[in-house]
C-alpha positions as a printed NumPy array, in Angstrom:
array([[  0.   ,   0.   ,   0.   ],
       [  1.35 ,   3.424,  -0.894],
       [  1.871,   6.185,   1.627],
       [ -0.986,   8.16 ,   0.04 ],
       [ -3.33 ,   5.186,   0.336],
       [ -2.332,   4.668,   3.943],
       [ -3.019,   8.345,   4.62 ],
       [ -6.524,   8.101,   3.08 ],
       [ -7.278,   5.015,   5.142],
       [ -6.263,   6.733,   8.374],
       [ -8.105,   9.934,   7.505],
       [ -6.974,  13.548,   7.963],
       [ -3.861,  14.168,   9.998],
       [ -1.939,  17.034,  11.456],
       [ -2.935,  20.082,  13.541],
       [ -6.58 ,  20.05 ,  12.371],
       [ -7.226,  16.595,  13.825],
       [ -5.218,  17.181,  17.003],
       [ -6.997,  20.502,  17.529],
       [-10.422,  18.97 ,  17.013],
       [ -9.616,  16.075,  19.33 ],
       [ -8.315,  18.49 ,  21.966],
       [-11.542,  20.513,  21.821],
       [-13.6  ,  17.328,  22.243],
       [-11.504,  16.233,  25.222],
       [-11.77 ,  19.698,  26.811],
       [-15.577,  19.819,  26.405],
       [-15.947,  16.333,  27.878],
       [-13.734,  17.241,  30.823],
       [-15.555,  20.555,  31.374],
       [-18.88 ,  18.736,  31.428],
       [-17.635,  16.553,  34.307],
       [-15.916,  19.326,  36.248],
       [-18.823,  21.78 ,  36.004],
       [-21.305,  19.039,  36.924],
       [-19.307,  18.16 ,  40.034],
       [-18.334,  21.654,  41.202],
       [-20.553,  24.1  ,  39.301],
       [-19.178,  26.731,  36.966],
       [-17.842,  28.941,  39.725],
       [-16.37 ,  26.078,  41.731],
       [-14.792,  24.366,  38.75 ],
       [-11.35 ,  25.595,  37.745],
       [ -9.617,  25.416,  34.388],
       [ -6.68 ,  23.571,  35.93 ],
       [ -8.967,  20.641,  36.78 ],
       [-10.472,  20.699,  33.29 ],
       [ -6.994,  20.748,  31.761],
       [ -5.789,  17.822,  33.882],
       [ -8.783,  15.671,  32.939],
       [ -8.489,  16.57 ,  29.27 ],
       [ -4.742,  15.953,  29.184],
       [ -3.962,  19.46 ,  27.946],
       [ -2.627,  22.671,  29.435],
       [ -4.772,  25.535,  30.747],
       [ -3.193,  27.676,  28.035],
       [ -4.494,  25.203,  25.46 ],
       [ -8.038,  25.708,  26.779],
       [ -7.663,  29.469,  26.438],
       [ -6.305,  28.967,  22.917],
       [ -9.405,  27.022,  21.852],
       [-12.147,  28.798,  23.84 ],
       [-10.767,  32.191,  24.837],
       [-11.758,  32.043,  28.505],
       [-13.576,  29.981,  31.111],
       [-16.779,  31.777,  30.119],
       [-16.106,  30.96 ,  26.471],
       [-15.728,  27.3  ,  27.387],
       [-19.072,  27.359,  29.192],
       [-20.812,  28.981,  26.22 ],
       [-19.355,  26.35 ,  23.884],
       [-20.574,  23.592,  26.174],
       [-24.068,  25.064,  26.348],
       [-24.289,  25.67 ,  22.618],
       [-23.022,  22.211,  21.711],
       [-26.096,  20.605,  23.154],
       [-29.217,  21.872,  24.864],
       [-28.683,  20.776,  28.476],
       [-32.215,  19.616,  28.918],
       [-32.705,  17.981,  25.564],
       [-34.77 ,  20.81 ,  24.087],
       [-38.474,  20.09 ,  24.028],
       [-39.061,  20.12 ,  20.303],
       [-41.684,  17.529,  20.981],
       [-44.692,  18.959,  19.22 ],
       [-43.268,  17.879,  15.896],
       [-42.328,  14.326,  16.889],
       [-44.008,  11.627,  14.845],
       [-45.567,  10.021,  17.905],
       [-47.09 ,  13.235,  19.219],
       [-46.409,  15.471,  22.201],
       [-47.177,  13.01 ,  25.001],
       [-45.092,  10.271,  23.368],
       [-42.299,  12.801,  22.961],
       [-42.4  ,  13.633,  26.66 ],
       [-42.137,   9.977,  27.58 ],
       [-39.215,   9.519,  25.212],
       [-37.431,  12.583,  26.597],
       [-37.635,  11.331,  30.184],
       [-36.35 ,   7.902,  29.132],
       [-33.425,   9.499,  27.257],
       [-32.573,  11.67 ,  30.25 ],
       [-32.593,   8.59 ,  32.492],
       [-29.878,   7.125,  30.242],
       [-27.614,  10.211,  30.443],
       [-26.906,  10.89 ,  34.107],
       [-23.858,  13.043,  33.404],
       [-25.74 ,  15.518,  31.232],
       [-28.677,  15.683,  33.659],
       [-26.233,  16.336,  36.51 ],
       [-24.572,  19.133,  34.549],
       [-27.9  ,  20.693,  33.555],
       [-29.261,  20.611,  37.111],
       [-26.086,  22.101,  38.604],
       [-25.785,  24.915,  36.062],
       [-29.506,  25.734,  36.046],
       [-29.451,  26.27 ,  39.815],
       [-26.303,  28.402,  39.639],
       [-27.634,  30.432,  36.726],
       [-30.534,  31.824,  38.76 ],
       [-28.007,  34.494,  39.813],
       [-28.314,  37.384,  37.383],
       [-24.528,  37.806,  37.087],
       [-23.901,  34.171,  36.158],
       [-22.541,  33.789,  32.603],
       [-25.238,  31.2  ,  31.81 ],
       [-28.116,  33.287,  33.219],
       [-29.278,  34.598,  29.846],
       [-28.966,  31.154,  28.251],
       [-31.21 ,  29.479,  30.829],
       [-33.768,  32.286,  30.819],
       [-34.049,  32.017,  27.045],
       [-34.117,  28.236,  27.224],
       [-37.058,  28.181,  29.621],
       [-38.914,  30.772,  27.547],
       [-38.426,  28.644,  24.44 ],
       [-39.293,  25.355,  26.132],
       [-42.448,  26.722,  27.771],
       [-43.608,  28.109,  24.427],
       [-42.921,  24.829,  22.63 ],
       [-44.595,  22.801,  25.366],
       [-47.632,  25.111,  25.357],
       [-48.038,  24.579,  21.618],
       [-47.589,  20.843,  22.088],
       [-50.285,  20.72 ,  24.765],
       [-52.717,  22.65 ,  22.579],
       [-52.092,  20.229,  19.708],
       [-52.418,  17.204,  22.009],
       [-55.776,  18.5  ,  23.226],
       [-56.973,  18.888,  19.658],
       [-55.881,  15.334,  18.918],
       [-57.453,  13.954,  22.087],
       [-54.286,  12.715,  23.816],
       [-54.694,  15.312,  26.576],
       [-58.018,  16.45 ,  28.066],
       [-59.17 ,  20.051,  28.231],
       [-58.312,  21.798,  31.462],
       [-56.244,  24.691,  32.822],
       [-54.575,  27.123,  30.411],
       [-52.004,  25.296,  28.298],
       [-49.237,  27.694,  29.354],
       [-49.836,  26.896,  33.032],
       [-49.871,  23.156,  32.366],
       [-46.639,  23.501,  30.376],
       [-44.903,  25.263,  33.273],
       [-46.118,  22.538,  35.622],
       [-44.82 ,  19.768,  33.363],
       [-41.372,  21.36 ,  33.258],
       [-41.363,  21.711,  37.045],
       [-42.282,  18.049,  37.46 ],
       [-39.592,  16.905,  35.034],
       [-36.887,  19.031,  36.657],
       [-37.986,  17.984,  40.15 ],
       [-37.965,  14.299,  39.285],
       [-34.47 ,  14.676,  37.844],
       [-33.257,  16.188,  41.119],
       [-34.753,  13.329,  43.133],
       [-33.149,  10.819,  40.76 ],
       [-29.719,  12.461,  41.096],
       [-30.009,  12.289,  44.88 ],
       [-31.296,   8.712,  44.868],
       [-30.12 ,   6.725,  41.81 ],
       [-32.575,   3.881,  42.506],
       [-35.51 ,   6.295,  42.22 ],
       [-37.528,   5.431,  39.096],
       [-38.214,   8.823,  37.534],
       [-39.622,   7.221,  34.373],
       [-42.343,   5.473,  36.399],
       [-42.955,   8.598,  38.491],
       [-43.38 ,  10.722,  35.375],
       [-45.765,   8.165,  33.875],
       [-47.825,   8.418,  37.06 ],
       [-47.958,  12.203,  36.625],
       [-49.095,  11.871,  33.023],
       [-51.862,   9.544,  34.195],
       [-52.888,  12.062,  36.849],
       [-53.4  ,  14.778,  34.209],
       [-55.378,  12.452,  31.958],
       [-52.775,  11.779,  29.273],
       [-53.702,   9.018,  26.853]])
């Protein structure tokens, strides 16, 4: 096999790959550190040690600790954004699926719960992100509830916006209980809540 063929088989090489791999390692390490210590308690030195890079390398890729947090938030919605109204199975099925997926990703749920609590402070760098996230999720959930009522999978009742806010509170609260007690079955508890509000 020629050197060129070997190179194609291995894929791209050089600084581009090493830089991309370093960014991935840094984001993964930051996820763990911020979940364990919060944004303010987590330090770049710990992130660097877990990622196997230097603190200067983190600054090179993300600019600052705040820049690293923004990149982590933007990479993935830390609550698995509720774009459920458009799911093929309908809004209620989408809710069930979301809770099951969260139950399979403890690390991300831990990170989301830690940062969401911290970000209630107006000077927290993620404050605007979480405010916008909840605005977006409540709006999407409200639309999903209205559609589900039209389709008959949810009964008529309180204003859809109020029910949406309640659903989010239940989901977040169940996640907290599950983080504190790993044997707690939040999937079953959420199913019980859906039954209590008359979900089909």
